[in-house]
CSV table of C-alpha atoms in Angstrom, one decimal:
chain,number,residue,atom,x,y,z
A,1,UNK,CA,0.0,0.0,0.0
A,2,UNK,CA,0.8,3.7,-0.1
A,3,UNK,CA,3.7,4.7,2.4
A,4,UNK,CA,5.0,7.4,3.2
A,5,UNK,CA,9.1,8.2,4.9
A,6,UNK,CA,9.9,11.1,6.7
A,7,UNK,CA,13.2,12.1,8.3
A,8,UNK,CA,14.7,12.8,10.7
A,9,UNK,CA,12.5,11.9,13.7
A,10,UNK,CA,14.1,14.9,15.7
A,11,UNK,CA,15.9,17.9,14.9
A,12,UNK,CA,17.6,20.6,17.1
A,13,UNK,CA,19.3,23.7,15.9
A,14,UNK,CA,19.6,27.0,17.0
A,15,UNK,CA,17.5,29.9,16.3
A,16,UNK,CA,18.1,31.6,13.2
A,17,UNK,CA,19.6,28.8,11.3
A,18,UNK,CA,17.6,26.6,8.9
A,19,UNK,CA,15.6,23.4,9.2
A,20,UNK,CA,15.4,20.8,6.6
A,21,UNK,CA,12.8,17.9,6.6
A,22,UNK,CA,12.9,15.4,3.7
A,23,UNK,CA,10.1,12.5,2.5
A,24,UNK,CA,9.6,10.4,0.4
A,25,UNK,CA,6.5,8.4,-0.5
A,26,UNK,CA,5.7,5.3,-2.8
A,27,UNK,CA,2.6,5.9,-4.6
A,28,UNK,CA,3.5,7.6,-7.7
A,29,UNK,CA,0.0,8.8,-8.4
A,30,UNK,CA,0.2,11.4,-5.7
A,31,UNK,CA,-0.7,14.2,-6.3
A,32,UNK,CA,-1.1,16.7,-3.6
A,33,UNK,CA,1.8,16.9,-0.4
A,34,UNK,CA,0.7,19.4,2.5
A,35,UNK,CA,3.1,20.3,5.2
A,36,UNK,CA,1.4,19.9,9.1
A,37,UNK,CA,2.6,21.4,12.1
A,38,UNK,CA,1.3,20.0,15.1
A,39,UNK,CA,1.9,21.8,19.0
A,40,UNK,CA,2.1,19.7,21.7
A,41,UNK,CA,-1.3,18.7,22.6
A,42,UNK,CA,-3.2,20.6,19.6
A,43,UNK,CA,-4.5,19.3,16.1
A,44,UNK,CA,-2.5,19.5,13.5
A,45,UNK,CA,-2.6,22.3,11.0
A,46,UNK,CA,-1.7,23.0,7.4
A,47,UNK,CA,1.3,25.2,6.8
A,48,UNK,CA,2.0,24.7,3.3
A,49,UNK,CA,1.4,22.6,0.4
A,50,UNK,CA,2.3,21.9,-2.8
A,51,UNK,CA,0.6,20.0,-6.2
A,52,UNK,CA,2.3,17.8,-8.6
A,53,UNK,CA,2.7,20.8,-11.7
A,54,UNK,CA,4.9,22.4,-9.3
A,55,UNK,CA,8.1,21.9,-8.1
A,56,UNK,CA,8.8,24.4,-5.5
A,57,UNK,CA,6.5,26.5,-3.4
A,58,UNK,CA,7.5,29.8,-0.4
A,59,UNK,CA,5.4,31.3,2.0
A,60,UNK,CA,7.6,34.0,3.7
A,61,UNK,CA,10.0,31.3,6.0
A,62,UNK,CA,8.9,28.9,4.2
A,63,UNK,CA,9.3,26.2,1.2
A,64,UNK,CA,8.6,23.1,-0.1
A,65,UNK,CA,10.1,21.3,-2.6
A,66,UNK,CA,9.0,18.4,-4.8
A,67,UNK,CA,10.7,16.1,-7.4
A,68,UNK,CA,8.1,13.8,-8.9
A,69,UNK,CA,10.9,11.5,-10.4
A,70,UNK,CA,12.5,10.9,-7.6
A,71,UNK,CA,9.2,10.9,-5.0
A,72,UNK,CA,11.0,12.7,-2.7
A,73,UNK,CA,9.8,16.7,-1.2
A,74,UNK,CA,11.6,18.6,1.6
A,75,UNK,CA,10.1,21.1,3.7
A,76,UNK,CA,12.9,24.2,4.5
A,77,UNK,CA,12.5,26.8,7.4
A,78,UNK,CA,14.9,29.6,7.3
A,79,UNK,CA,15.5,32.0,10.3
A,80,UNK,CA,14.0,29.7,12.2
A,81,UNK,CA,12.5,31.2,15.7
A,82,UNK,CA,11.4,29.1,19.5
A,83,UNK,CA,8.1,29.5,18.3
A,84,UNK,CA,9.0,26.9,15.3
A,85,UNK,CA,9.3,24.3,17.6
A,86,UNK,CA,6.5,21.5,17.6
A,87,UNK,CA,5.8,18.1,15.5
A,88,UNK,CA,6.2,18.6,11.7
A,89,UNK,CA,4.0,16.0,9.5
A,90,UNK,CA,4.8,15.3,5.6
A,91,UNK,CA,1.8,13.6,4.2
A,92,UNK,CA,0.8,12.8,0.3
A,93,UNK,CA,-2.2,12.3,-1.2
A,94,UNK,CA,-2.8,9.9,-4.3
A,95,UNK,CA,-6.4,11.0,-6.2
A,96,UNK,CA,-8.7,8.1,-7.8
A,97,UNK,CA,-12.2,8.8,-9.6
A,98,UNK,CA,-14.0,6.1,-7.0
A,99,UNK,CA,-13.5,8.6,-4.2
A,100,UNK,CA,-13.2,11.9,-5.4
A,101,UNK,CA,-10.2,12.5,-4.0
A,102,UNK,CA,-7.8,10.3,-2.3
A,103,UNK,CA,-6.4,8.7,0.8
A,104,UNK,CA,-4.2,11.4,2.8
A,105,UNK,CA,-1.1,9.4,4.0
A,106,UNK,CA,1.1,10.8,6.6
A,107,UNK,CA,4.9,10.3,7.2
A,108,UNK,CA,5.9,9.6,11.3
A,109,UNK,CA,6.5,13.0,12.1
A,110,UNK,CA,9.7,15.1,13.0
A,111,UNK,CA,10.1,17.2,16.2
A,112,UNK,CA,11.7,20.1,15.6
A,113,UNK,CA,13.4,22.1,18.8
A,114,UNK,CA,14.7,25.6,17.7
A,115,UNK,CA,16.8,26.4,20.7
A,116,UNK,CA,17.0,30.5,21.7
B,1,UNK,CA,-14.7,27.4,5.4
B,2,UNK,CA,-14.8,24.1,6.9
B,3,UNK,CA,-15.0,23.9,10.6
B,4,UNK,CA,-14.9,20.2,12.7
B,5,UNK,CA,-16.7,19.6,15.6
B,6,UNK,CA,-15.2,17.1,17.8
B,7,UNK,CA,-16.6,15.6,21.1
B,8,UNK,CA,-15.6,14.3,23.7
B,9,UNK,CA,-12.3,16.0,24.2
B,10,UNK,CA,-11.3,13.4,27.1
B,11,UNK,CA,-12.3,10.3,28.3
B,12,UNK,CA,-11.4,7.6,30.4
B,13,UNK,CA,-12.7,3.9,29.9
B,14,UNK,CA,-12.3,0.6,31.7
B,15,UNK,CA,-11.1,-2.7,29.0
B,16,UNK,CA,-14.2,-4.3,28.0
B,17,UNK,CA,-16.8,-0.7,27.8
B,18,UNK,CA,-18.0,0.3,24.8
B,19,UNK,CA,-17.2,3.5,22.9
B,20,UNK,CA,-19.0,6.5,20.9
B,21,UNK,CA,-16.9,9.4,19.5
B,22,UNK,CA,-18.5,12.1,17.4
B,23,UNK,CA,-17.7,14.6,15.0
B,24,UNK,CA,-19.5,16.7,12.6
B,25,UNK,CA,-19.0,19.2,9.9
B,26,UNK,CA,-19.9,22.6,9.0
B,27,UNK,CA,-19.3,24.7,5.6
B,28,UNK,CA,-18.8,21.9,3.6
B,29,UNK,CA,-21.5,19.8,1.8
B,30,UNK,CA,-20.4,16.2,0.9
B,31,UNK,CA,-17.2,16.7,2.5
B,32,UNK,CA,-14.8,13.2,2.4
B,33,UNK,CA,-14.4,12.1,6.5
B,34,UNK,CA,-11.7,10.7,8.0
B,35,UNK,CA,-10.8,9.6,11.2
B,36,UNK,CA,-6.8,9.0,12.5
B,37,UNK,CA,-5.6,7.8,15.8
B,38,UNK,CA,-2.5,9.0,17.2
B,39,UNK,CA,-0.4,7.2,19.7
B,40,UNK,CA,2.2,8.0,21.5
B,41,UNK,CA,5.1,7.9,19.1
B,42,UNK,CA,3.4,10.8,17.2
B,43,UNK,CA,2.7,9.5,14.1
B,44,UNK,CA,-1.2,10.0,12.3
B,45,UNK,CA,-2.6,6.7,11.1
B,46,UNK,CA,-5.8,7.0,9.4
B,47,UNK,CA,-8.2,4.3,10.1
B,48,UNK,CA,-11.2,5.2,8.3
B,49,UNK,CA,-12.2,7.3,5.5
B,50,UNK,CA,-15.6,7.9,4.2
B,51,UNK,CA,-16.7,9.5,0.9
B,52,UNK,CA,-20.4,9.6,1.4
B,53,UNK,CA,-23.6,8.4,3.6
B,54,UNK,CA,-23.3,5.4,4.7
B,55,UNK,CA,-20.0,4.8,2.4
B,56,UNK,CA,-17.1,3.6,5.1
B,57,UNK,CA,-13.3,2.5,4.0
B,58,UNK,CA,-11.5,0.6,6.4
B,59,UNK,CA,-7.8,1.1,6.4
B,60,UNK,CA,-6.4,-1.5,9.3
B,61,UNK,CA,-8.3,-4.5,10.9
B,62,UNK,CA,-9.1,-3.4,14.7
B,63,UNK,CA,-11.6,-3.1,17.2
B,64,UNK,CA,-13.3,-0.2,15.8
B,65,UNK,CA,-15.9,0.8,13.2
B,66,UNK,CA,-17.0,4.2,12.0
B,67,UNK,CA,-20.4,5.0,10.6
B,68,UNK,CA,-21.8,8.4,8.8
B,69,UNK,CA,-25.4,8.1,9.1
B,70,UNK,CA,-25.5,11.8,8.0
B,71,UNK,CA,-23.5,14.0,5.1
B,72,UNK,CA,-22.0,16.2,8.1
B,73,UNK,CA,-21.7,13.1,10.4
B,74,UNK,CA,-19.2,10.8,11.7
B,75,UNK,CA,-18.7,8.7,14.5
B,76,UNK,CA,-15.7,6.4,15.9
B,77,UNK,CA,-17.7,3.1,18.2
B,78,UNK,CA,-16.1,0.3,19.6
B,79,UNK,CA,-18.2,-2.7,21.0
B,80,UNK,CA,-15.6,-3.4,24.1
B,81,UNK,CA,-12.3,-1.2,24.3
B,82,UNK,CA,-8.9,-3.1,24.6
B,83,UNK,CA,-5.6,-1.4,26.3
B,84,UNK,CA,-4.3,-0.9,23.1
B,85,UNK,CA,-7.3,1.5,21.9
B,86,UNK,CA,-5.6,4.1,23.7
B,87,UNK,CA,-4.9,7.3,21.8
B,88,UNK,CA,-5.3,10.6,20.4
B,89,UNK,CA,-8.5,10.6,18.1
B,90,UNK,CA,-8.3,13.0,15.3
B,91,UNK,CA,-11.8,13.3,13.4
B,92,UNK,CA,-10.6,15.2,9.7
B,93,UNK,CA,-12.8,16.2,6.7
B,94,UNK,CA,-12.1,17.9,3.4
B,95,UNK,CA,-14.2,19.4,0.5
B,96,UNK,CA,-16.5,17.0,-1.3
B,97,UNK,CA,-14.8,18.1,-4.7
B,98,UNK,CA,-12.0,16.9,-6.8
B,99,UNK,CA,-9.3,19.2,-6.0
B,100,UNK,CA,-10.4,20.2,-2.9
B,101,UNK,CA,-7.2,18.7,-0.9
B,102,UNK,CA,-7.2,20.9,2.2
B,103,UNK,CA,-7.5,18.7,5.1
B,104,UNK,CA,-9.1,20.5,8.5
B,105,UNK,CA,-8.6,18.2,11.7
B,106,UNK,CA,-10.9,18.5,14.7
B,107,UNK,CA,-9.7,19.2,18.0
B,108,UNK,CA,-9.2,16.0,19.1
B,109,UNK,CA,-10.3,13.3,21.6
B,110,UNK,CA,-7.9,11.8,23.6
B,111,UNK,CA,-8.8,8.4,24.9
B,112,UNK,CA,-7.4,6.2,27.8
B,113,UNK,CA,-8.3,2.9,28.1
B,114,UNK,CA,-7.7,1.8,31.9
């Protein structure tokens, strides 16, 4: 089935420098890869995304990159700040007429810690 | 926009007692459902999906079952809870449309099984 790999588990840097987190996934009919960023006992919400006809995406401190042939996309923080820190969920959607619009398929999470 | 209305937030249950969470939708018509369970290790695994009334995907075999008796509707039941049903519930819908991606999560339930 669809699977999705995310790394690392946990990253630590110090504020102001940049955070990288990379996945990969398996279903090459995805189509759609949002970025979650989840705060220690709160629901997760959306913080970027990105479609397949695109390969790279920025909102202010933040970008996400896609590369369909190799089914890999990387979320990048730069001048990253404490109040980055919480759990950071890749995820990747495949679509399929039956549903309307695909399984959502999340990777294991990475906890970022930006340290002051 | 599309809103999720979780309930309960908490809740505490002995092995063996039965189960009932809830969620329900507003702003969207025929939104796709979902429902994910989160343990302790972080990571979201969705264990049902639904597309429509009455229309339930299954994603692992467990002690659960979900049912959508109404378009805006969802519910998590369990028959008799087991230790390992413990967790973070997450109740998640998106627009009914192709193309409508965005996923909106509930506020969660978190659930301990004693």
């Amino acid at each position: 089935g669809e699977n999705v790999e995310q790394h690392p588990s946990t990253l630590s840097v110090q504020e102001g420098d940049s955070a990288v987190i990379k996945c990969t996934y398996s279903d090459s009919a995805s189509n759609y890869f949002p970025w979650y960023k989840q705060e220690l006992g709160k629901r997760p919400q959306l913080i970027i995304d990105i479609r397949s006809n695109v390969g790279e995406k920025k909102d202010q401190r933040i970008a996400v990159t896609l590369n369909k042939t190799a089914k890999h996309f990387s979320l990048h923080i730069t001048e990253t700040q404490p109040e980055d820190s919480a759990v950071y969920f890749c995820a990747a959607r495949g679509y399929t007429f039956y549903n309307q619009g695909g399984k959502l398929i999340f990777g294991q999470g990475t906890e970022l810690s930006v340290k002051p | 926009s599309q809103t999720i209305h979780q309930w309960p937030a908490t809740l505490v249950q002995p092995v063996g007692s039965p189960l009932s969470l809830e969620c329900t939708v507003e702003g969207t018509s025929n939104p796709n459902l979902y429902w994910y369970r989160q343990a302790a290790g972080r990571g979201l695994q969705l264990l049902f999906y639904s597309v429509g009334i009455g229309q339930i995907s299954s994603e692992v075999p467990q002690n659960l079952s979900a049912s959508r008796p109404q378009d805006r509707q969802f519910i998590l039941s369990s028959k008799k809870l087991l230790l390992s049903d413990s967790g973070f519930y997450l109740c998640a819908g998106s627009g009914g449309v192709p193309g409508a991606n965005v996923l909106t999560f509930g506020a969660g339930s978190r659930l301990t099984v004693l």
